Short mmCIF file of C-alpha atoms in Angstrom, two decimals:
data_model
loop_
_atom_site.label_atom_id
_atom_site.label_comp_id
_atom_site.label_asym_id
_atom_site.label_seq_id
_atom_site.Cartn_x
_atom_site.Cartn_y
_atom_site.Cartn_z
CA UNK A 260 -51.24 2.97 -5.24
CA UNK A 261 -48.50 4.05 -3.02
CA UNK A 262 -48.99 7.46 -1.27
CA UNK A 263 -46.74 10.40 -1.82
CA UNK A 264 -45.78 10.41 1.48
CA UNK A 265 -44.00 7.61 2.95
CA UNK A 266 -44.08 6.78 6.83
CA UNK A 267 -41.30 7.30 8.71
CA UNK A 268 -41.36 5.65 12.22
CA UNK A 269 -40.32 7.50 15.11
CA UNK A 270 -37.86 6.56 17.48
CA UNK A 271 -39.49 5.04 20.96
CA UNK A 272 -39.59 7.29 23.39
CA UNK A 273 -37.64 5.66 26.05
CA UNK A 274 -34.81 2.60 25.58
CA UNK A 275 -35.87 -0.96 25.62
CA UNK A 276 -33.97 -2.59 28.46
CA UNK A 277 -31.98 -5.44 28.51
CA UNK A 278 -32.99 -7.97 30.86
CA UNK A 279 -30.09 -6.59 33.42
CA UNK A 280 -31.88 -3.39 33.24
CA UNK A 281 -29.59 -1.41 31.24
CA UNK A 282 -29.59 -0.25 27.42
CA UNK A 283 -28.66 -3.13 25.21
CA UNK A 284 -25.33 -3.63 23.90
CA UNK A 285 -24.99 -3.09 20.26
CA UNK A 286 -23.03 -4.93 17.58
CA UNK A 287 -22.85 -4.11 14.11
CA UNK A 288 -21.35 -6.77 11.82
CA UNK A 289 -20.58 -5.40 8.58
CA UNK A 290 -18.73 -7.67 6.20
CA UNK A 291 -16.90 -6.24 2.86
CA UNK A 292 -18.35 -7.17 -0.69
CA UNK A 293 -20.42 -10.46 0.39
CA UNK A 294 -22.93 -11.16 -1.66
CA UNK A 295 -26.89 -12.08 -0.92
CA UNK A 296 -26.17 -15.34 -2.69
CA UNK A 297 -23.00 -16.06 -0.09
CA UNK A 298 -24.97 -17.99 2.89
CA UNK A 299 -26.52 -20.95 2.55
CA UNK A 300 -29.76 -19.85 4.65
CA UNK A 301 -30.14 -17.75 1.07
CA UNK A 302 -29.45 -20.56 -0.89
CA UNK A 303 -25.74 -21.09 -1.40
CA UNK A 304 -25.59 -25.00 -2.25
CA UNK A 305 -22.38 -25.91 -0.53
CA UNK A 306 -23.98 -25.06 2.99
CA UNK A 307 -20.68 -23.30 4.28
CA UNK A 308 -21.89 -21.01 6.33
CA UNK A 309 -23.41 -23.09 9.34
CA UNK A 310 -23.31 -20.09 11.94
CA UNK A 311 -24.63 -17.37 10.16
CA UNK A 312 -27.78 -19.64 9.06
CA UNK A 313 -28.10 -20.45 12.79
CA UNK A 314 -27.91 -16.88 13.37
CA UNK A 315 -30.99 -16.43 11.07
CA UNK A 316 -32.90 -19.52 12.31
CA UNK A 317 -32.61 -17.73 16.25
CA UNK A 318 -33.18 -14.74 14.44
CA UNK A 319 -35.10 -12.77 11.98
CA UNK A 320 -33.86 -12.86 7.88
CA UNK A 321 -34.14 -9.72 5.92
CA UNK A 322 -34.45 -11.09 2.52
CA UNK A 323 -34.94 -7.32 1.31
CA UNK A 324 -32.10 -5.74 2.87
CA UNK A 325 -29.98 -3.04 1.03
CA UNK A 326 -26.71 -0.94 0.97
CA UNK A 327 -27.18 2.73 0.40
CA UNK A 328 -24.78 2.85 -2.20
CA UNK A 329 -23.31 -0.30 -4.63
CA UNK A 330 -19.57 1.10 -3.15
CA UNK A 331 -17.97 0.50 0.19
CA UNK A 332 -17.03 3.77 1.65
CA UNK A 333 -20.54 5.93 0.40
CA UNK A 334 -22.06 2.79 2.13
CA UNK A 335 -20.17 3.00 5.59
CA UNK A 336 -20.63 6.58 5.52
CA UNK A 337 -24.47 5.98 5.37
CA UNK A 338 -24.39 3.60 7.91
CA UNK A 339 -22.85 5.42 10.76
CA UNK A 340 -24.78 8.78 9.67
CA UNK A 341 -28.53 7.35 8.57
CA UNK A 342 -27.96 9.67 5.47
CA UNK A 343 -27.67 9.35 1.72
CA UNK A 344 -24.39 9.50 0.43
CA UNK A 345 -25.26 12.45 -1.49
CA UNK A 346 -26.37 13.99 2.15
CA UNK A 347 -23.40 13.17 3.65
CA UNK A 348 -20.92 14.05 1.27
CA UNK A 349 -19.81 10.71 0.22
CA UNK A 350 -19.91 11.31 -3.47
CA UNK A 351 -18.43 12.80 -6.68
CA UNK A 352 -19.66 15.10 -9.20
CA UNK A 353 -16.56 14.68 -11.63
CA UNK A 354 -18.74 12.71 -14.16
CA UNK A 355 -22.19 11.82 -14.26
CA UNK A 356 -23.23 8.94 -12.69
CA UNK A 357 -19.88 7.79 -11.97
CA UNK A 358 -19.40 5.99 -8.85
CA UNK A 359 -16.43 6.92 -6.15
CA UNK A 360 -14.46 5.44 -3.68
CA UNK A 361 -11.72 6.35 -1.04
CA UNK A 362 -8.60 5.46 -2.44
CA UNK A 363 -5.21 7.08 -0.41
CA UNK A 364 -4.74 10.15 -2.53
CA UNK A 365 -8.37 11.17 -1.83
CA UNK A 366 -8.27 14.88 0.01
CA UNK A 367 -11.75 14.41 1.65
CA UNK A 368 -13.42 12.34 4.36
CA UNK A 369 -16.17 12.31 6.91
CA UNK A 370 -17.16 15.85 7.22
CA UNK A 371 -17.26 17.54 10.63
CA UNK A 372 -21.04 18.70 10.07
CA UNK A 373 -22.00 14.91 10.10
CA UNK A 374 -22.78 13.13 13.63
CA UNK A 375 -22.20 9.68 13.62
CA UNK A 376 -23.89 7.07 15.88
CA UNK A 377 -21.03 6.25 17.93
CA UNK A 378 -20.96 9.95 18.99
CA UNK A 379 -24.52 9.85 19.88
CA UNK A 380 -24.36 6.72 21.77
CA UNK A 381 -22.09 8.21 23.70
CA UNK A 382 -24.79 10.46 25.07
CA UNK A 383 -26.35 7.43 26.38
CA UNK A 384 -23.00 6.10 27.89
CA UNK A 385 -22.13 3.42 25.30
CA UNK A 386 -18.22 2.53 25.14
CA UNK A 387 -17.80 2.41 21.15
CA UNK A 388 -15.52 0.54 19.08
CA UNK A 389 -14.61 -0.17 15.44
CA UNK A 390 -12.93 -3.21 14.30
CA UNK A 391 -11.58 -3.39 11.17
CA UNK A 392 -12.12 -1.06 7.63
CA UNK A 393 -12.94 2.50 8.70
CA UNK A 394 -12.68 3.90 4.89
CA UNK A 395 -14.25 7.23 5.92
CA UNK A 396 -10.92 9.15 5.36
CA UNK A 397 -7.19 8.41 6.59
CA UNK A 398 -6.03 12.31 7.48
CA UNK A 399 -5.88 12.80 11.29
CA UNK A 400 -9.12 15.09 11.23
CA UNK A 401 -11.01 11.90 9.91
CA UNK A 402 -9.57 9.91 12.35
CA UNK A 403 -12.47 7.44 14.04
CA UNK A 404 -11.60 8.22 17.43
CA UNK A 405 -12.11 12.05 16.56
CA UNK A 406 -16.15 10.80 15.45
CA UNK A 407 -17.45 8.77 18.81
CA UNK A 408 -15.59 5.95 18.99
CA UNK A 409 -13.20 5.28 22.13
CA UNK A 410 -11.15 2.22 20.62
CA UNK A 411 -9.73 1.41 17.26
CA UNK A 412 -8.09 -1.69 15.87
CA UNK A 413 -8.06 -1.50 11.91
CA UNK A 414 -7.16 0.53 8.60
CA UNK A 415 -8.40 3.74 7.45
CA UNK A 416 -8.28 1.71 3.80
CA UNK A 417 -8.31 -1.63 2.16
CA UNK A 418 -5.61 -3.99 2.43
CA UNK A 419 -4.58 -2.99 -1.30
CA UNK A 420 -0.82 -3.34 -2.07
CA UNK A 421 1.96 -4.18 -1.50
CA UNK A 422 3.45 -0.73 -2.54
CA UNK A 423 6.85 0.37 -2.98
CA UNK A 424 6.82 3.45 -0.22
CA UNK A 425 8.29 5.47 -2.96
CA UNK A 426 5.50 6.06 -5.60
CA UNK A 427 2.87 5.15 -2.83
CA UNK A 428 3.40 4.04 0.48
CA UNK A 429 2.03 1.12 2.03
CA UNK A 430 -1.51 1.27 4.39
CA UNK A 431 -0.87 1.79 8.15
CA UNK A 432 -3.06 -0.91 10.54
CA UNK A 433 -4.10 0.78 13.91
CA UNK A 434 -4.38 0.49 17.08
CA UNK A 435 -6.47 3.27 18.79
CA UNK A 436 -4.76 6.36 17.81
CA UNK A 437 -1.50 5.23 16.40
CA UNK A 438 -0.32 2.91 13.34
CA UNK A 439 1.20 -0.80 14.75
CA UNK A 440 2.34 -1.40 11.37
CA UNK A 441 1.82 -1.18 7.57
CA UNK A 442 0.21 -4.19 5.62
CA UNK A 443 2.29 -6.67 3.95
CA UNK A 444 5.35 -5.29 5.85
CA UNK A 445 4.28 -5.71 9.56
CA UNK A 446 0.49 -7.13 9.03
CA UNK A 447 1.49 -10.36 6.28
CA UNK A 448 -0.87 -11.22 3.94
CA UNK A 449 0.78 -13.96 0.82
CA UNK A 450 -0.46 -12.86 -2.34
CA UNK A 451 0.56 -16.11 -3.66
CA UNK A 452 -1.59 -18.22 -1.15
CA UNK A 453 -4.08 -15.95 0.30
CA UNK A 454 -2.92 -16.81 3.65
CA UNK A 455 -2.98 -14.17 6.42
CA UNK A 456 -4.36 -14.24 9.87
CA UNK A 457 -6.30 -10.76 9.91
CA UNK A 458 -9.50 -12.32 10.39
CA UNK A 459 -8.16 -13.99 13.39
CA UNK A 460 -6.91 -10.68 14.75
CA UNK A 461 -9.85 -8.92 14.18
CA UNK A 462 -11.87 -11.69 15.93
CA UNK A 463 -9.65 -11.87 19.18
CA UNK A 464 -10.24 -7.62 19.38
CA UNK A 465 -13.78 -8.72 19.06
CA UNK A 466 -13.65 -11.17 22.04
CA UNK A 467 -11.38 -9.24 24.21
CA UNK A 468 -13.97 -6.09 23.77
CA UNK A 469 -16.82 -7.78 24.23
CA UNK A 470 -15.43 -9.58 27.36
CA UNK A 471 -14.17 -6.49 29.05
CA UNK A 472 -17.42 -4.88 29.03
CA UNK A 473 -19.98 -7.30 28.68
CA UNK A 474 -19.65 -7.87 32.74
CA UNK A 475 -20.38 -4.15 33.36
CA UNK A 476 -23.52 -2.45 33.47
CA UNK A 477 -22.22 0.23 30.91
CA UNK A 478 -23.61 -0.55 27.68
CA UNK A 479 -20.98 -1.09 24.69
CA UNK A 480 -20.94 -0.74 20.82
CA UNK A 481 -19.08 -2.79 18.72
CA UNK A 482 -18.82 -1.91 15.04
CA UNK A 483 -17.01 -5.42 13.47
CA UNK A 484 -16.08 -3.93 9.97
CA UNK A 485 -14.10 -6.82 8.46
CA UNK A 486 -12.82 -7.29 4.94
CA UNK A 487 -11.69 -10.65 4.20
CA UNK A 488 -13.78 -11.05 1.40
CA UNK A 489 -12.81 -7.73 -0.61
CA UNK A 490 -9.95 -8.76 -3.20
CA UNK A 491 -7.51 -9.36 -2.71
CA UNK A 492 -9.17 -11.94 -0.41
CA UNK A 493 -7.63 -13.46 2.38
CA UNK A 494 -8.14 -16.57 4.97
CA UNK A 495 -5.56 -18.21 7.96
CA UNK A 496 -3.81 -21.32 7.36
CA UNK A 497 -6.60 -23.46 9.03
CA UNK A 498 -9.18 -22.67 6.52
CA UNK A 499 -7.30 -22.43 3.30
CA UNK A 500 -8.02 -24.86 0.78
CA UNK A 501 -11.53 -26.35 2.79
CA UNK A 502 -14.18 -24.45 0.84
CA UNK A 503 -15.59 -25.75 -2.65
CA UNK A 504 -15.73 -22.41 -3.43
CA UNK A 505 -11.99 -21.54 -3.41
CA UNK A 506 -10.14 -18.61 -1.82
CA UNK A 507 -13.26 -16.81 -1.75
CA UNK A 508 -14.92 -19.41 -0.16
CA UNK A 509 -12.45 -20.06 2.40
CA UNK A 510 -12.57 -16.55 3.86
CA UNK A 511 -16.37 -16.84 4.07
CA UNK A 512 -16.20 -19.57 5.87
CA UNK A 513 -13.49 -18.21 8.41
CA UNK A 514 -16.13 -15.15 8.81
CA UNK A 515 -18.50 -17.73 9.63
CA UNK A 516 -16.71 -19.30 12.26
CA UNK A 517 -15.63 -16.02 13.75
CA UNK A 518 -19.45 -15.03 13.81
CA UNK A 519 -20.19 -18.08 15.57
CA UNK A 520 -17.50 -17.71 18.12
CA UNK A 521 -18.78 -13.76 18.73
CA UNK A 522 -22.51 -15.08 19.42
CA UNK A 523 -21.38 -18.17 21.46
CA UNK A 524 -19.57 -15.72 23.46
CA UNK A 525 -22.53 -13.55 24.35
CA UNK A 526 -24.25 -16.93 25.13
CA UNK A 527 -21.46 -17.94 27.50
CA UNK A 528 -21.28 -14.98 29.10
CA UNK A 529 -25.08 -14.94 29.98
CA UNK A 530 -25.45 -11.24 27.84
CA UNK A 531 -26.91 -12.83 24.86
CA UNK A 532 -30.46 -11.22 26.23
CA UNK A 533 -29.10 -7.80 26.85
CA UNK A 534 -26.85 -7.84 23.26
CA UNK A 535 -28.81 -6.35 19.79
CA UNK A 536 -26.99 -8.03 17.00
CA UNK A 537 -27.28 -7.02 13.20
CA UNK A 538 -25.44 -8.75 10.03
CA UNK A 539 -25.05 -7.21 6.41
CA UNK A 540 -22.69 -5.94 3.86
CA UNK A 541 -21.73 -2.74 2.77
CA UNK A 542 -22.48 -3.79 -1.12
CA UNK A 543 -23.26 -6.48 -3.26
CA UNK A 544 -20.38 -9.03 -4.11
CA UNK A 545 -17.66 -7.66 -6.65
CA UNK A 546 -18.07 -10.20 -9.67
CA UNK A 547 -15.28 -8.48 -11.49
CA UNK A 548 -13.24 -10.18 -9.00
CA UNK A 549 -15.37 -13.76 -9.47
CA UNK A 550 -14.93 -16.67 -9.11
CA UNK A 551 -12.23 -17.14 -7.23
CA UNK A 552 -11.67 -14.04 -5.35
CA UNK A 553 -15.46 -12.72 -5.56
CA UNK A 554 -18.72 -13.90 -4.29
CA UNK A 555 -22.48 -14.49 -5.31
CA UNK A 556 -25.56 -12.06 -5.96
CA UNK A 557 -27.41 -15.33 -7.24
CA UNK A 558 -30.42 -14.45 -8.30
CA UNK A 559 -29.35 -10.64 -8.98
CA UNK A 560 -28.29 -8.89 -11.51
CA UNK A 561 -25.02 -7.88 -11.84
CA UNK A 562 -22.96 -6.71 -8.71
CA UNK A 563 -20.67 -4.23 -7.13
CA UNK A 564 -20.53 -0.57 -8.68
CA UNK A 565 -24.28 -1.28 -10.53
CA UNK A 566 -27.46 -0.12 -8.95
CA UNK A 567 -29.03 -3.56 -10.02
CA UNK A 568 -30.37 -5.43 -7.40
CA UNK A 569 -26.57 -7.65 -7.44
CA UNK A 570 -24.86 -4.25 -6.46
CA UNK A 571 -27.14 -3.11 -3.61
CA UNK A 572 -29.34 -5.65 -2.40
CA UNK A 573 -27.41 -7.87 0.76
CA UNK A 574 -27.79 -10.17 3.33
CA UNK A 575 -29.74 -9.15 6.05
CA UNK A 576 -29.83 -10.90 9.98
CA UNK A 577 -31.03 -9.34 13.28
CA UNK A 578 -30.44 -11.55 16.55
CA UNK A 579 -31.49 -10.72 19.63
CA UNK A 580 -32.46 -13.75 21.73
CA UNK A 581 -35.44 -13.34 24.03
CA UNK A 582 -36.85 -10.21 22.60
CA UNK A 583 -38.44 -11.76 19.69
CA UNK A 584 -39.65 -15.06 18.25
CA UNK A 585 -36.61 -16.90 16.57
CA UNK A 586 -37.17 -18.15 13.09
CA UNK A 587 -38.49 -15.08 11.24
CA UNK A 588 -38.71 -13.79 7.61
CA UNK A 589 -39.53 -10.30 7.52
CA UNK A 590 -40.21 -9.25 4.26
CA UNK A 591 -39.61 -5.35 5.16
CA UNK A 592 -37.88 -3.17 2.67
CA UNK A 593 -34.83 -2.21 5.03
CA UNK A 594 -31.61 -0.42 4.21
CA UNK A 595 -28.15 -0.25 5.80
CA UNK A 596 -28.95 3.40 6.99
CA UNK A 597 -31.87 1.97 9.21
CA UNK A 598 -29.50 0.54 11.51
CA UNK A 599 -28.37 4.11 12.53
CA UNK A 600 -31.69 5.31 13.88
CA UNK A 601 -32.96 1.71 14.88
CA UNK A 602 -29.70 1.48 17.36
CA UNK A 603 -30.72 5.05 18.47
CA UNK A 604 -34.00 3.94 19.22
CA UNK A 605 -32.69 0.85 21.30
CA UNK A 606 -30.80 3.20 23.41
CA UNK A 607 -33.43 5.32 23.88
CA UNK A 608 -32.18 8.48 21.46
CA UNK A 609 -33.83 10.50 19.16
CA UNK A 610 -31.77 10.93 15.92
CA UNK A 611 -30.45 14.40 15.18
CA UNK A 612 -33.49 16.63 14.34
CA UNK A 613 -31.65 19.31 12.41
CA UNK A 614 -31.02 17.37 9.51
CA UNK A 615 -32.77 14.72 7.07
CA UNK A 616 -32.17 11.18 8.14
CA UNK A 617 -33.04 8.40 5.83
CA UNK A 618 -32.67 5.42 7.90
CA UNK A 619 -36.03 4.30 9.48
CA UNK A 620 -36.62 2.92 13.04
CA UNK A 621 -37.15 -0.98 12.41
CA UNK A 622 -37.75 -1.64 16.04
CA UNK A 623 -41.52 -2.13 15.77
CA UNK A 624 -40.52 -4.02 12.85
CA UNK A 625 -38.07 -6.03 14.78
CA UNK A 626 -40.15 -6.35 18.19
CA UNK A 627 -43.56 -6.17 16.87
CA UNK A 628 -43.96 -7.58 13.56
CA UNK A 629 -44.76 -4.86 11.72
CA UNK A 630 -44.14 -3.64 8.00
CA UNK A 631 -43.34 0.06 7.61
CA UNK A 632 -44.14 1.01 3.61
CA UNK A 633 -41.32 3.32 2.54
CA UNK A 634 -38.94 3.89 -0.98
CA UNK A 635 -35.75 2.58 -1.55
CA UNK A 636 -33.33 4.78 -3.22
CA UNK A 637 -30.70 4.08 -5.49
CA UNK A 638 -27.89 6.43 -6.25
CA UNK A 639 -24.85 5.93 -8.26
CA UNK A 640 -22.32 9.24 -7.63
CA UNK A 641 -24.56 12.11 -7.76
CA UNK A 642 -27.45 10.33 -9.95
CA UNK A 643 -30.55 8.62 -8.38
CA UNK A 644 -30.35 5.72 -10.78
CA UNK A 645 -33.42 3.87 -9.59
CA UNK A 646 -36.14 3.52 -6.90
CA UNK A 647 -38.37 0.72 -5.22
CA UNK A 648 -41.49 0.73 -3.77
CA UNK A 649 -42.97 -2.02 -2.42
CA UNK A 650 -42.44 -5.11 -5.45
CA UNK A 651 -41.63 -2.41 -8.03
CA UNK A 652 -38.31 -0.91 -9.32
CA UNK A 653 -38.20 1.50 -11.77
CA UNK A 654 -34.49 2.69 -13.17
CA UNK A 655 -34.67 6.16 -14.61
CA UNK A 656 -31.10 5.84 -15.38
CA UNK A 657 -29.22 2.39 -16.36
CA UNK A 658 -24.97 2.17 -16.54
CA UNK A 659 -23.09 -0.96 -15.58
CA UNK A 660 -19.51 0.20 -17.07
CA UNK A 661 -17.86 2.03 -20.01
CA UNK A 662 -17.14 0.25 -23.46
CA UNK A 663 -13.63 1.39 -23.11
CA UNK A 664 -13.28 -0.26 -19.78
CA UNK A 665 -14.98 -3.25 -20.88
CA UNK A 666 -12.83 -3.61 -23.85
CA UNK A 667 -10.15 -3.84 -21.22
CA UNK A 668 -11.65 -7.11 -19.47
CA UNK A 669 -13.48 -4.86 -16.98
CA UNK A 670 -17.04 -6.18 -16.33
CA UNK A 671 -19.42 -5.64 -13.59
CA UNK A 672 -22.12 -7.96 -14.88
CA UNK A 673 -19.91 -10.91 -16.74
CA UNK A 674 -21.96 -13.39 -18.27
CA UNK A 675 -25.20 -11.32 -17.65
CA UNK A 676 -25.67 -9.30 -20.70
CA UNK A 677 -29.46 -7.94 -20.97
CA UNK A 678 -30.07 -5.76 -24.23
CA UNK A 679 -31.55 -2.41 -23.01
CA UNK A 680 -30.75 -3.22 -19.43
CA UNK A 681 -27.15 -3.59 -18.85
CA UNK A 682 -26.24 -0.54 -20.85
CA UNK A 683 -22.49 0.52 -21.38
CA UNK A 684 -23.77 3.88 -22.18
CA UNK A 685 -25.19 6.17 -19.78
CA UNK A 686 -29.05 5.95 -20.90
CA UNK A 687 -31.92 7.99 -18.96
CA UNK A 688 -35.44 6.99 -19.35
CA UNK A 689 -38.02 9.14 -20.32
CA UNK A 690 -40.06 6.30 -19.25
CA UNK A 691 -38.38 4.52 -16.51
CA UNK A 692 -37.34 0.79 -17.18
CA UNK A 693 -40.15 -1.20 -14.46
CA UNK A 694 -39.64 -4.63 -13.12
CA UNK A 695 -41.69 -6.60 -10.82
CA UNK A 696 -39.25 -8.05 -8.66
CA UNK A 697 -41.46 -10.46 -6.78
CA UNK A 698 -41.79 -12.00 -10.29
CA UNK A 699 -38.25 -10.92 -11.96
CA UNK A 700 -35.66 -10.80 -9.51
CA UNK A 701 -33.15 -10.91 -11.97
CA UNK A 702 -34.46 -7.90 -13.88
CA UNK A 703 -34.49 -9.75 -17.30
CA UNK A 704 -38.36 -8.44 -18.18
CA UNK A 705 -39.37 -4.95 -18.18
CA UNK A 706 -43.03 -4.42 -17.87
CA UNK A 707 -44.59 -2.91 -20.94
CA UNK A 708 -44.68 1.34 -20.78
CA UNK A 709 -48.30 0.38 -22.14
CA UNK A 710 -49.66 -2.23 -19.51
CA UNK A 711 -52.04 -1.14 -16.94
CA UNK A 712 -49.50 -2.60 -14.35
CA UNK A 713 -46.83 -0.13 -15.39
CA UNK A 714 -49.35 2.95 -15.20
CA UNK A 715 -50.68 2.14 -11.46
CA UNK A 716 -47.12 1.38 -10.65
CA UNK A 717 -45.79 4.56 -11.71
CA UNK A 718 -48.36 6.11 -10.46
CA UNK A 719 -47.52 5.60 -7.16
CA UNK A 720 -43.71 5.96 -7.63
CA UNK A 721 -43.59 9.32 -9.89
CA UNK A 722 -44.75 11.55 -6.91
CA UNK A 723 -42.15 10.02 -4.67
CA UNK A 724 -39.38 10.46 -7.09
CA UNK A 725 -40.26 13.99 -7.51
CA UNK A 726 -41.02 14.96 -3.77
CA UNK A 727 -37.48 13.14 -3.09
CA UNK A 728 -35.85 15.05 -5.60
CA UNK A 729 -37.29 18.36 -4.99
CA UNK A 730 -35.95 18.40 -1.20
CA UNK A 731 -32.67 17.10 -1.71
CA UNK A 732 -29.86 19.49 -0.62
CA UNK A 733 -26.81 17.54 -1.73
CA UNK A 734 -24.11 17.82 1.14
CA UNK A 735 -20.76 19.11 0.14
CA UNK A 736 -18.94 16.67 -2.33
CA UNK A 737 -16.08 14.92 -0.68
CA UNK A 738 -14.53 12.73 -2.97
CA UNK A 739 -13.57 15.35 -5.98
CA UNK A 740 -10.15 16.14 -5.10
CA UNK A 741 -7.20 14.11 -5.29
CA UNK A 742 -3.46 14.75 -3.83
CA UNK A 743 -0.44 12.17 -3.52
CA UNK A 744 0.78 14.33 -0.61
CA UNK A 745 -1.94 13.33 1.99
CA UNK A 746 -1.54 9.77 1.39
CA UNK A 747 -0.27 7.55 4.10
CA UNK A 748 3.01 8.51 4.02
CA UNK A 749 3.44 9.53 7.98
CA UNK A 750 0.51 8.58 10.40
CA UNK A 751 0.12 9.26 13.81
CA UNK A 752 2.91 6.53 15.24
CA UNK A 753 5.11 6.16 12.75
CA UNK A 754 8.30 7.44 14.43
CA UNK A 755 8.03 5.06 17.15
CA UNK A 756 8.01 2.65 14.40
CA UNK A 757 10.87 4.07 12.11
CA UNK A 758 8.24 3.89 9.34
CA UNK A 759 7.91 7.67 8.62
CA UNK A 760 7.88 8.33 4.70
CA UNK A 761 8.70 11.87 3.03
CA UNK A 762 5.72 12.84 1.20
CA UNK A 763 5.79 14.23 -2.44
CA UNK A 764 4.67 17.95 -2.90
CA UNK A 765 0.79 18.62 -2.59
CA UNK A 766 -0.45 18.98 -6.00
CA UNK A 767 -4.27 18.73 -5.93
CA UNK A 768 -6.20 17.56 -9.32
CA UNK A 769 -9.48 16.86 -9.91
CA UNK A 770 -9.75 13.08 -9.49
CA UNK A 771 -10.54 10.99 -12.57
CA UNK A 772 -12.94 7.84 -12.24
CA UNK A 773 -12.27 5.41 -15.29
CA UNK A 774 -15.34 3.01 -14.97
#
């Protein structure tokens, strides 16, 4: 039976010093829509990720690692705050259990009341850089350099487009405070072939940053949040046509190559033992874009947008030579939010004491092989859809996507219809659907509600859910209101490039989420 109060491990009382006597450098490698089944180490048969597989063989593999949400921006907000989207405001209340994301017309963004990981690391002397997609708001007050980062190369949104710059502007790419161009105008992505050198630009930014600060005694934090595996998928010329998995596989191969170069640089500079690296994804693969534009969540059910395992279970690899034995597999239930708390612990910092932090400190798991009992909460929009404790997962709600969207060919669970599980209406259960994920990772066979196993498992899960709901204080929702006037018409630096556009009149409205 599970206890009502789950264990939260506190941060270490002092920093885990790197071999050079400083706090360790921290690199978080966050992929976009990359599925659990995309890596060779998880069984992908083409074996096209040799560097990531080697990273796992030199580090610790986390098969039970979870995103905080089945969509990009809420999950990213949770990584950097250590808090569920329902707490940090990255959700919508517009339609019960609907998901939310941040297109250009969203009025909100990461609130000033949230304290982000780079802001806290600054207190320990870290220099901080984000490379890639921010996705926590594109208006100036939400800029990453306003929230603890010292450098930025990337974009506030995904690389959607091209747009006509009349009804909708093309999305800008930034170098620190100012834009250096726009996608499809200055940062090219070939719509027909998928060719783009953007991943190589992101790799070069990482290499330059590590090379510059790796030789000093000042610790650094790099958040490498690239988006090549988010549709429209792209890869550079040398990788096009090299994968047996099509264009998506080409993008994965280039990412694997890039991660290999980053780890090789750390080794060659002699700072691998001084640098904690973690690789993961913001949510599961987008099956709606498969097969050529989306990845694999095998053996799990469904994908991005859903709270089935395929939507939220993601790759997780920790790498820190010299600090733990290589080739380990940890079955710790872990979350992207734990990277917030763990990073603070490694830097010798405590998490903020004035708010609920959902991420736990994984350093006892990583450094001492401990296992911490804790739940995993699966939210969709403002609704708690499911919870996992130990091997058991209870669905309080199920819903894949609406009948209306399905009739238009939009399907988040293609070829995976399971009667009574992958529902197209929002279904709330008086007695939750319960699965044993060890025996049934694909969530195909609900445990009978009359069985002793069901009763015993729910005796542990029910009070944890009740306690969680009773204590929940939602943050102010940031993703409810849209306004065309706030889109990327005139980003900072557009004057120098002659790329400022005239915004329309401000007319806010309640956003519509059709899926």
